[in-house]
Short mmCIF file of C-alpha atoms in Angstrom, two decimals:
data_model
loop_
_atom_site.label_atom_id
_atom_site.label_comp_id
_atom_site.label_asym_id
_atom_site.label_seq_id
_atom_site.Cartn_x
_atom_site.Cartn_y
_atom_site.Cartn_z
CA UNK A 72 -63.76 30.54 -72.26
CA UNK A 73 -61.94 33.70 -73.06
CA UNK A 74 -64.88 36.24 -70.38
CA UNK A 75 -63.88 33.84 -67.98
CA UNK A 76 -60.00 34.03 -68.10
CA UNK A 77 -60.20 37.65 -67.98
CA UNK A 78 -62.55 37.85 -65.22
CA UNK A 79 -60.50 35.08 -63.42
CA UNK A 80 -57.68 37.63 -63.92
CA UNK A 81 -59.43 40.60 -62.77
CA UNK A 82 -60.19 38.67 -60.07
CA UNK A 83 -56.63 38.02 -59.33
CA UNK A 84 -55.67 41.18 -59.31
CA UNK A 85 -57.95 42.80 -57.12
CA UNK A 86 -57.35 40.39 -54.23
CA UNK A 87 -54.01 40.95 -54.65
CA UNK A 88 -54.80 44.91 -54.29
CA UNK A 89 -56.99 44.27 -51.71
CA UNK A 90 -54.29 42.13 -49.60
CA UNK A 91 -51.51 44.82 -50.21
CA UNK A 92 -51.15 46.54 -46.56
CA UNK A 93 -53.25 44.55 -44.92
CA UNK A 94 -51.48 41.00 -42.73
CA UNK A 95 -51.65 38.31 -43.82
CA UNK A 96 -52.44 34.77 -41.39
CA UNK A 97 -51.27 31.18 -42.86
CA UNK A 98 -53.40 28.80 -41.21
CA UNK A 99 -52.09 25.54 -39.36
CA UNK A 100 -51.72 22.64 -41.39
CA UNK A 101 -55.05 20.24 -40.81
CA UNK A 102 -53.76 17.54 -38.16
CA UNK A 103 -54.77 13.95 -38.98
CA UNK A 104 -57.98 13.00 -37.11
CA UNK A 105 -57.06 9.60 -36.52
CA UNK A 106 -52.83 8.18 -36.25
CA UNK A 107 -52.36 4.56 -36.43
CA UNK A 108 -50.09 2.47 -33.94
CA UNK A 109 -47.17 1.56 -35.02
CA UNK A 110 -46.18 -1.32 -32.62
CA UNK A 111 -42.23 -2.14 -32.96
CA UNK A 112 -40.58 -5.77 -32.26
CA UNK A 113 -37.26 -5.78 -31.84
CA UNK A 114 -35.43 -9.05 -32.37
CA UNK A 115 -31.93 -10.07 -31.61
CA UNK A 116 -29.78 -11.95 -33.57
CA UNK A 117 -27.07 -12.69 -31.66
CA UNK A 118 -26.20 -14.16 -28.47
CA UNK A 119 -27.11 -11.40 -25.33
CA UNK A 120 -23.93 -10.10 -23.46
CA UNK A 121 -22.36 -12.42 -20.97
CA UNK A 122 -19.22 -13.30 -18.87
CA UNK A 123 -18.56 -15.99 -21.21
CA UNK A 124 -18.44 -14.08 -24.04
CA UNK A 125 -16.70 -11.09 -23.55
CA UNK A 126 -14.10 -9.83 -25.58
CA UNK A 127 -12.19 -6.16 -26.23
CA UNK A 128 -13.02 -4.09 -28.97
CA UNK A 129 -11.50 -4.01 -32.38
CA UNK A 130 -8.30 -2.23 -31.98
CA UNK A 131 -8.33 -1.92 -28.54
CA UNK A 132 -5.66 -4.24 -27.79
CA UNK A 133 -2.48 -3.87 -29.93
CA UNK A 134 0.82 -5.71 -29.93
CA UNK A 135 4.26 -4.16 -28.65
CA UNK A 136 6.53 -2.49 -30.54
CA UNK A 137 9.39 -5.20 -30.75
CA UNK A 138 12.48 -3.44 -30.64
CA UNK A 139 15.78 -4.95 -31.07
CA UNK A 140 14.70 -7.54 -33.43
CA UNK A 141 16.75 -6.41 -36.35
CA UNK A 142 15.53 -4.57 -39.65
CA UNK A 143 12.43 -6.61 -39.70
CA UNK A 144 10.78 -4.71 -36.68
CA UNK A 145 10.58 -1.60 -38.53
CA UNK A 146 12.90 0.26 -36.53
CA UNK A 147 16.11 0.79 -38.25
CA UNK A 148 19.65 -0.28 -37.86
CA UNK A 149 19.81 0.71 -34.06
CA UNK A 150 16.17 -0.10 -33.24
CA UNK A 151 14.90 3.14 -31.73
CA UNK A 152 17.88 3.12 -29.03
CA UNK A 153 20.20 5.84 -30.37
CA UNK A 154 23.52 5.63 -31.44
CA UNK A 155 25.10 4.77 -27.82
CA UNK A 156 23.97 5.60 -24.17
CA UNK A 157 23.05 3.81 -20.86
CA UNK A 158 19.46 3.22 -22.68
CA UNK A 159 20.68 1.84 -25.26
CA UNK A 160 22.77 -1.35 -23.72
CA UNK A 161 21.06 -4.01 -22.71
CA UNK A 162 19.53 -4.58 -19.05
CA UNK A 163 17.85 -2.04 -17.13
CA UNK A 164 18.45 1.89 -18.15
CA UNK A 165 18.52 3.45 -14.92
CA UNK A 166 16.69 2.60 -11.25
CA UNK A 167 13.87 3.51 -10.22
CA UNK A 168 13.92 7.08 -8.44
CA UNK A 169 16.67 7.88 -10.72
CA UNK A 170 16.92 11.79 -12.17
CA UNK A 171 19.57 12.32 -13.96
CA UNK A 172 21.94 12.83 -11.30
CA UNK A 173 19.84 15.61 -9.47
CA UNK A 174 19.05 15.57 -5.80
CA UNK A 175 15.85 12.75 -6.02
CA UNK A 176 12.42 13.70 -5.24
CA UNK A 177 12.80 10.92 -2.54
CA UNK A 178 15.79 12.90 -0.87
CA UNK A 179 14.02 16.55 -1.74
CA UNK A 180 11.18 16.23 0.26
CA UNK A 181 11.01 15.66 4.55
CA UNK A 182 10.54 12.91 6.11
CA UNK A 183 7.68 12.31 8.52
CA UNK A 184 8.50 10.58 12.45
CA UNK A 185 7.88 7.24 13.26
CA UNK A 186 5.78 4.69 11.46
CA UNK A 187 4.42 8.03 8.84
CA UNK A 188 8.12 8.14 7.37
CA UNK A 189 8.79 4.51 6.81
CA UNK A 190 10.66 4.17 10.44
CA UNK A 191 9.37 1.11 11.95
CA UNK A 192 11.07 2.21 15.65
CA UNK A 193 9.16 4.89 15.84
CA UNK A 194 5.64 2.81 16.63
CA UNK A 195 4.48 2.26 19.70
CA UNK A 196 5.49 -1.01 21.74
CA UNK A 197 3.23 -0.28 24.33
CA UNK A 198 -0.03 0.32 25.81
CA UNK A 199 0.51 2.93 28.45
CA UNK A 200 -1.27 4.41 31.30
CA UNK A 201 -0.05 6.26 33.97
CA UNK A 202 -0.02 6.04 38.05
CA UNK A 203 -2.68 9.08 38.02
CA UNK A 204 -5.28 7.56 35.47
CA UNK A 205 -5.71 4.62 38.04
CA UNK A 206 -6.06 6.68 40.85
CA UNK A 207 -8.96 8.21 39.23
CA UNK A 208 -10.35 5.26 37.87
CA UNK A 209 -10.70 3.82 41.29
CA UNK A 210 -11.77 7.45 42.83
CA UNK A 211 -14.66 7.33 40.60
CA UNK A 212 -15.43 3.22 41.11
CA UNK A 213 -14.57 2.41 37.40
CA UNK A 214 -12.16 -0.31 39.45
CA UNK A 215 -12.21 -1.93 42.49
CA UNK A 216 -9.45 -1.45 45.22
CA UNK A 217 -9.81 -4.93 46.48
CA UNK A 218 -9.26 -6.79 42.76
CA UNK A 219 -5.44 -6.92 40.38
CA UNK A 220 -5.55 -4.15 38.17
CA UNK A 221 -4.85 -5.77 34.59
CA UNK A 222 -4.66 -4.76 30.95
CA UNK A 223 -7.96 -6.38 30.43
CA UNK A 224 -9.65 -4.85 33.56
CA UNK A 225 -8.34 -1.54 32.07
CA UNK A 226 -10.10 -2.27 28.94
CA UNK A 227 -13.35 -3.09 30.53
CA UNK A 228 -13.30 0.09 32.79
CA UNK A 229 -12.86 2.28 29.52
CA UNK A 230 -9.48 3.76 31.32
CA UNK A 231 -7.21 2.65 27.89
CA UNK A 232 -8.64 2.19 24.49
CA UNK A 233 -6.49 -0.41 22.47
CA UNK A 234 -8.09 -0.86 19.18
CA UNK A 235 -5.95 -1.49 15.80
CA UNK A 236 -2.79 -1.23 16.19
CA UNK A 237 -2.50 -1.23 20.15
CA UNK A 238 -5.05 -4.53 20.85
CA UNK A 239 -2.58 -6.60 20.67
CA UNK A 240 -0.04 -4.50 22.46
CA UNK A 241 1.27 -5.36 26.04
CA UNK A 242 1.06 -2.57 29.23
CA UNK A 243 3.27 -0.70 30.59
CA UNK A 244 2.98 2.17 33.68
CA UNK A 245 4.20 5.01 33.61
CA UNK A 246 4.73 7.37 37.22
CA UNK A 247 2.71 10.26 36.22
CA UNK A 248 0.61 11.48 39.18
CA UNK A 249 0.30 10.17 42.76
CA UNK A 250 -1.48 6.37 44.05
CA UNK A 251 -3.33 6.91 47.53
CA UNK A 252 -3.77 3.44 47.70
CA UNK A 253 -1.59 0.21 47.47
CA UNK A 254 -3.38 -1.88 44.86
CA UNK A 255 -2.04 -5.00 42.89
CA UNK A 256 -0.78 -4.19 39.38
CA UNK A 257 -0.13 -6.54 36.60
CA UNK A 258 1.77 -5.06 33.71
CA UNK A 259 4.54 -6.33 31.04
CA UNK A 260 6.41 -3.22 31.78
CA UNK A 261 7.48 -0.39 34.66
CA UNK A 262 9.08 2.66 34.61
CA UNK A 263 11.27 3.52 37.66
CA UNK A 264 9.13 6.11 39.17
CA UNK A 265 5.93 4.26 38.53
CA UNK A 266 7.23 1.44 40.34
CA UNK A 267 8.17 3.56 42.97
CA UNK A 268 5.62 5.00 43.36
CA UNK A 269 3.21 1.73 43.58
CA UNK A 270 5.33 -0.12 46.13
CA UNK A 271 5.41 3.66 48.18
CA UNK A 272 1.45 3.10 48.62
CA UNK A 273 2.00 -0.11 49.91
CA UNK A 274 0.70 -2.12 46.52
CA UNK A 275 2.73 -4.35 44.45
CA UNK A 276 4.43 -4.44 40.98
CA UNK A 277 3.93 -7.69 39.54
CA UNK A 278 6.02 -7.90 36.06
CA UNK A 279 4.14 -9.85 33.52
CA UNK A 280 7.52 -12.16 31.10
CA UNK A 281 7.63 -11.40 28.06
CA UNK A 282 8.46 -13.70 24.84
CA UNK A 283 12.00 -12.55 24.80
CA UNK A 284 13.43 -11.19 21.56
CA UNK A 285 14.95 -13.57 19.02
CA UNK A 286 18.62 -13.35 18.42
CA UNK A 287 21.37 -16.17 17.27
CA UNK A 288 22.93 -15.83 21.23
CA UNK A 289 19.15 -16.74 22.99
CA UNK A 290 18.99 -19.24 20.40
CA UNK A 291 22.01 -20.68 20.21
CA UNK A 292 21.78 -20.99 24.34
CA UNK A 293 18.09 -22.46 24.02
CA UNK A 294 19.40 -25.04 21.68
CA UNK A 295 22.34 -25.66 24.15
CA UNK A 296 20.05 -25.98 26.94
CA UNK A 297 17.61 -28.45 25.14
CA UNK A 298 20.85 -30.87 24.27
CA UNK A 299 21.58 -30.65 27.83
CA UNK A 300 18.66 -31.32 29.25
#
């Protein structure tokens, strides 16, 4: 037993001479020729995820602090108001828009025209077109000479486009341009020189009523007129 621990030692120690200077490999770990399935089932426990039961996360939803409420709310004597102030009486602290007393950011900044700063009179009433846009839709056959020129033959003839806002809109002509021909025109609304200018080419201005604008005066004379009658 004793020859072979020393010649297990020698042994030993020349391998480890031999390796000194020389590199060294590790070799791979041997894989496993054969891995067995592992098949998973997963089974649930509670009720799947539905409209009818729905509900926030814990702490998600937390109450108000209650202020005003006395010593019980946590807040001191004056309740997280302050000694004195506009905040701290009771109703509303200041209005909306309110800065301190500084020009307001709604008084600061410019105001757009018409309906883009809040001014309803600046939207159209109208659906215009002018003297010259019929001439040329009848120079190019879009309309017929012989036929009343209406909003809705306008429409059909592609010479207005009154979508949105303007479909519901009534027509008015305006005297831009020159008529070579009298043709019958049936609008809610004339200029001076448009009507001029028709009744020049030997065509006429028919005026399309309008609903006429409520006031206490029309109505108070409608009602009149209805007792009357």
């Amino acid at each position: 037993m004793a020859s072979l621990g020393v010649s297990h030692t020698t042994n030993l120690s020349s391998s480890r001479s031999a390796m000194a200077g020389s590199r060294v490999r590790m070799a791979a770990p041997v894989a496993a020729a054969r891995r067995e399935r592992v098949t998973m089932t997963v089974v649930a426990d509670e009720e799947r995820l539905r409209l009818h039961n729905l509900s926030p996360l814990k702490g998600a939803r937390q109450k108000s602090t209650r202020k005003g409420r006395g010593y019980g709310a946590g807040q001191g004597g004056t309740c997280g108001f302050g000694m004195r102030g506009q905040k701290a009486r009771s109703g509303r602290g200041t209005r909306p828009g309110f800065e301190g007393g500084q020009t307001p950011m709604y008084r600061r900044f410019p105001k757009l025209k018409g309906i883009a700063g809040g001014m309803g009179a600046g939207r159209d009433k109208f659906v215009i077109v002018n003297v010259d846009d019929i001439a040329a839709a009848l120079a190019s056959s879009k309309l017929d000479a012989g036929s009343d020129i209406t909003i809705e033959s306008l429409k059909s003839a592609g010479v207005i486009t009154a979508s949105g806002h303007y479909r519901n809109l009534p027509l008015k002509v305006l005297g831009n341009g020159d008529l070579p021909s009298g043709v019958t025109v049936h609008a809610h609304a004339y200029s001076e020189s448009a009507k001029t200018k028709i009744e020049a080419a030997g065509g006429v201005a028919t005026l399309i009523p309008t609903r006429p604008k409520w006031n206490r005066q029309v109505a108070k004379a409608a009602a009149l007129a209805l007792a009357t009658a």
